[in-house]
Amino acid sequence: MRLPVAVDGMGGDRAPSEIVAGARNALEVGHEVLLVGDPARMGDTGPLEILAASEVVEMHEDPARAVRTKKDSSLVRAAEAVRDMKASSMVSAGNTGAAMAAALFRFGRIKGVARPAIATVIPVPGAVPTVLVDSGANADCSPAWLVQFAQMGAVFSRVRLGVARPRVGLLSIGEEPGKGNSLTKETFSLLDSGAAGADVEFIGNVEGRDVMSDAADVVVTDGFTGNVVLKTLEGSMKFAMNLVLGALAASGVDKSASDALIGSLLPLAAELDPETYGGAVLLGVDGVCVISHGSSSAKAIANAIGVADRAVADRLVEQLAAAVSPAG
Amino acid sequence: MRLPVAVDGMGGDRAPSEIVAGARNALEVGHEVLLVGDPARMGDTGPLEILAASEVVEMHEDPARAVRTKKDSSLVRAAEAVRDMKASSMVSAGNTGAAMAAALFRFGRIKGVARPAIATVIPVPGAVPTVLVDSGANADCSPAWLVQFAQMGAVFSRVRLGVARPRVGLLSIGEEPGKGNSLTKETFSLLDSGAAGADVEFIGNVEGRDVMSDAADVVVTDGFTGNVVLKTLEGSMKFAMNLVLGALAASGVDKSASDALIGSLLPLAAELDPETYGGAVLLGVDGVCVISHGSSSAKAIANAIGVADRAVADRLVEQLAAAVSPAG
């Protein structure tokens, strides 16, 4: 029997309504879902199976403290459902730090993994998306951790995106080996000498402009830099789209021309929309935890549930465990 | 008598032709220019005053070694012209690291400055541009250096962009004081306790998406993160523009509608074009050094010469010296 995906019904800026709607949509297309939260606050949950949880971790709470003190929160109960084999995996659009902490404390780490890392899928129009890892779990990193991120990122690119032999780049500020800060220089030496093993094809340093390009399949970085890159990309793409829409309104082109242009931009916008990819995955914990954007809509949640289900079917955790060599 | 701006005639991907053209354009609009380079290789330099230099620092040479060994390079001679009071300031579109090293070794540092930093002007449509500092000079930084970057960035925003009381933000991965890596957390404490002095209005942490917004006038970060942000922005804006042009071509809108739209996008594109801003400025050295993008056109060089001339007229270096408190 297939286990359901545990969904944190109370986490996210648009919870619970969009979360419940997304869970119902996923159920309708054949996913098994266990919705976790306070039944009195989640509205019409229809045929969804419910796991009651009375508390809510707020978006700006201290992650470790929230997980420690709110034992009956939807987030903690979702993680426990996975630990207790009542669910195959979990999805949350709530407090990212708390979701990581809940998964880490309740699942434990994969043997040999020093630190779990967040893998985010960055759309690249016309090409396979880029995996950015770590995109926010670990603000301060050691070179050995980054070597593991390379190993885990390569597995993720292969399993999730079907890249047979992912090219792994190290995010730095110049392509030459000597460019970067002390962390990237030491990491470069390790990766270049094959510390990540034969399954990681290290292609050297890449730069910020390469993240949205076909230059690499996996971009490895510390969680501080990765998160800054992610938010810079989000901001600039939103900014560019607003510019274009503003210019379109001001240009005086007639409605049919404007509609035609918007019609050809929409598929691109959909391809670039982070919601299409359904959220980031926490790599290195002993279970599947999908972390959706805080502003997730029903569509994003439904996609995240699909991602979680596929990761379980593809035995992502087992494949990560097989690929990681213990950090020095 | 006004001293000329020394221009490195041989530095940049499009040197010497675009550099010479830019220098001539600047001369025509009233700037004094001293073009530095090999007369035999710079083509028709017209009425430009020339300082002969036989060597060229290539784009990918090791900066410190290049400056040490190529004593008769256009870059080193340009810096020496400033040191020897034959020029007021210098402009180079060549090897960024070498330009920094030449300025640092030949000008020296402003008293009390621990490390010079690069200030880049990021366009924000409809609002005053944001100053990003450090955008690439120091890959590894201490909190005390970042406090000085805040002081220098505030002076630069005031002098260059006319912001009476610049709001200074610290680039991090969340707005709360506790968010970030060890560097940003320590820097936050220092800035929040007033270590940068009463002239720096510290507004707390900002995120990657705020760099292109009106959220702060100055964004302080280490040179690694700053350079990654800059290249991510460059890449994503170019990417977005290509998407729009592609969509326009594919949309089948008629030529007049398409022209109208492009006509209303062009002023925005010009406002977003880094060339409009004429290059970054190295803050903290005892002289004015403007570092232009490697791909600088004649227009970018002419603008950079204007920036250098204005920085001298506005006594930028003296104002920086007055604002910086010695780093602990």
Coordinates of N, CA, C and O in Angstrom, one line a residue, chain A residues 1-7 31-36 49-53 71-72 74 76-91 106-107 286-288 309 312:
Chain A
M1 N 0.8 -1.2 0.0 CA 0.0 0.0 0.0 C 0.9 1.2 0.0 O 1.9 1.3 0.7
R2 N 0.5 2.2 -0.8 CA 1.3 3.4 -0.9 C 0.9 4.4 0.3 O -0.3 4.6 0.5
L3 N 1.9 4.9 1.0 CA 1.7 5.8 2.1 C 1.4 7.2 1.5 O 1.8 7.6 0.4
P4 N 0.6 8.0 2.2 CA 0.2 9.4 1.8 C 1.4 10.3 2.0 O 2.3 10.1 2.8
V5 N 1.3 11.5 1.3 CA 2.2 12.6 1.6 C 1.6 13.5 2.7 O 0.4 13.9 2.6
A6 N 2.3 13.7 3.8 CA 1.8 14.5 4.9 C 2.0 16.0 4.5 O 3.1 16.4 4.1
V7 N 0.9 16.8 4.5 CA 1.0 18.2 4.1 C 0.7 19.0 5.3 O -0.4 18.9 6.0
H31 N -2.9 11.4 -6.1 CA -2.0 11.3 -5.0 C -2.7 11.0 -3.7 O -3.8 11.4 -3.5
E32 N -2.0 10.2 -2.8 CA -2.5 10.0 -1.5 C -2.0 11.2 -0.6 O -0.9 11.5 -0.6
V33 N -3.0 11.8 0.2 CA -2.6 13.0 1.0 C -3.1 12.8 2.4 O -4.2 12.4 2.6
L34 N -2.2 13.2 3.4 CA -2.6 13.3 4.8 C -2.5 14.7 5.2 O -1.3 15.2 5.3
L35 N -3.6 15.4 5.4 CA -3.5 16.8 5.7 C -3.4 17.0 7.2 O -4.2 16.4 8.0
V36 N -2.4 17.7 7.6 CA -2.1 17.9 9.1 C -2.5 19.3 9.5 O -2.0 20.3 9.0
E49 N -8.0 12.9 4.1 CA -7.7 12.3 5.4 C -7.0 13.4 6.3 O -6.1 14.1 5.8
I50 N -7.4 13.5 7.5 CA -6.9 14.5 8.4 C -6.1 13.9 9.6 O -6.5 12.9 10.2
L51 N -4.9 14.6 9.9 CA -4.2 14.3 11.2 C -4.3 15.5 12.0 O -3.8 16.6 11.6
A52 N -5.0 15.5 13.1 CA -5.3 16.7 13.9 C -4.0 17.2 14.6 O -3.2 16.4 15.1
A53 N -3.8 18.5 14.6 CA -2.7 19.1 15.3 C -3.2 20.5 15.7 O -3.7 21.2 14.9
K71 N 5.0 21.1 20.2 CA 5.0 19.7 19.9 C 3.7 19.2 19.2 O 3.7 18.2 18.5
D72 N 2.7 20.0 19.3 CA 1.4 19.6 18.6 C 1.1 20.5 17.5 O 0.0 20.7 17.1
S74 N 1.2 21.6 13.4 CA 1.0 20.9 12.2 C 2.3 20.4 11.6 O 2.5 19.4 11.0
V76 N 5.4 19.9 13.1 CA 6.0 18.8 13.8 C 5.3 17.5 13.7 O 5.9 16.4 13.5
R77 N 3.9 17.6 13.7 CA 3.1 16.3 13.5 C 3.3 15.8 12.1 O 3.3 14.5 11.9
A78 N 3.5 16.6 11.1 CA 3.7 16.1 9.8 C 5.0 15.4 9.7 O 5.1 14.3 9.1
A79 N 6.1 15.9 10.3 CA 7.4 15.2 10.3 C 7.3 13.9 11.1 O 7.9 12.9 10.7
E80 N 6.5 13.9 12.2 CA 6.4 12.7 13.0 C 5.6 11.6 12.2 O 5.9 10.4 12.4
A81 N 4.7 12.0 11.4 CA 3.9 11.1 10.6 C 4.9 10.3 9.6 O 4.7 9.1 9.4
V82 N 5.9 11.0 9.1 CA 6.9 10.4 8.3 C 7.7 9.4 9.1 O 7.9 8.3 8.8
R83 N 8.2 9.9 10.2 CA 9.0 9.1 11.1 C 8.3 7.8 11.5 O 8.9 6.7 11.6
D84 N 7.0 8.0 11.8 CA 6.2 6.9 12.3 C 5.6 6.0 11.2 O 4.7 5.2 11.5
M85 N 6.0 6.2 10.0 CA 5.6 5.4 8.8 C 4.1 5.6 8.6 O 3.5 4.7 8.0
K86 N 3.5 6.7 9.0 CA 2.1 7.0 8.6 C 2.0 7.8 7.3 O 1.0 8.0 6.7
A87 N 3.2 8.3 6.9 CA 3.3 9.1 5.7 C 4.6 8.7 5.0 O 5.6 8.3 5.7
S88 N 4.7 8.9 3.7 CA 5.9 8.6 3.0 C 6.9 9.8 3.0 O 8.1 9.6 2.8
S89 N 6.3 11.0 3.2 CA 7.1 12.2 2.9 C 6.3 13.4 3.4 O 5.1 13.2 3.8
M90 N 6.9 14.6 3.5 CA 6.2 15.7 4.0 C 6.4 16.9 3.0 O 7.4 17.0 2.3
V91 N 5.4 17.8 3.1 CA 5.4 19.1 2.3 C 5.0 20.2 3.3 O 4.0 20.1 4.0
R106 N 13.2 15.0 13.6 CA 12.4 13.8 13.6 C 12.8 12.7 12.6 O 12.6 11.5 12.9
F107 N 13.4 13.0 11.5 CA 13.9 12.0 10.5 C 15.3 11.5 10.9 O 15.7 10.4 10.6
D286 N 16.9 11.8 6.6 CA 16.5 10.4 6.3 C 15.0 10.3 6.0 O 14.3 9.6 6.7
G287 N 14.6 11.0 5.0 CA 13.2 11.1 4.6 C 13.0 12.2 3.6 O 14.0 13.0 3.4
V288 N 11.9 12.2 2.9 CA 11.6 13.2 1.9 C 10.9 14.4 2.5 O 9.8 14.3 3.1
D309 N 5.9 12.7 -3.9 CA 5.5 11.4 -4.2 C 6.6 10.8 -5.2 O 6.9 9.6 -5.1
V312 N 9.8 9.7 -3.5 CA 9.7 8.5 -2.8 C 9.7 7.3 -3.7 O 10.5 6.3 -3.5

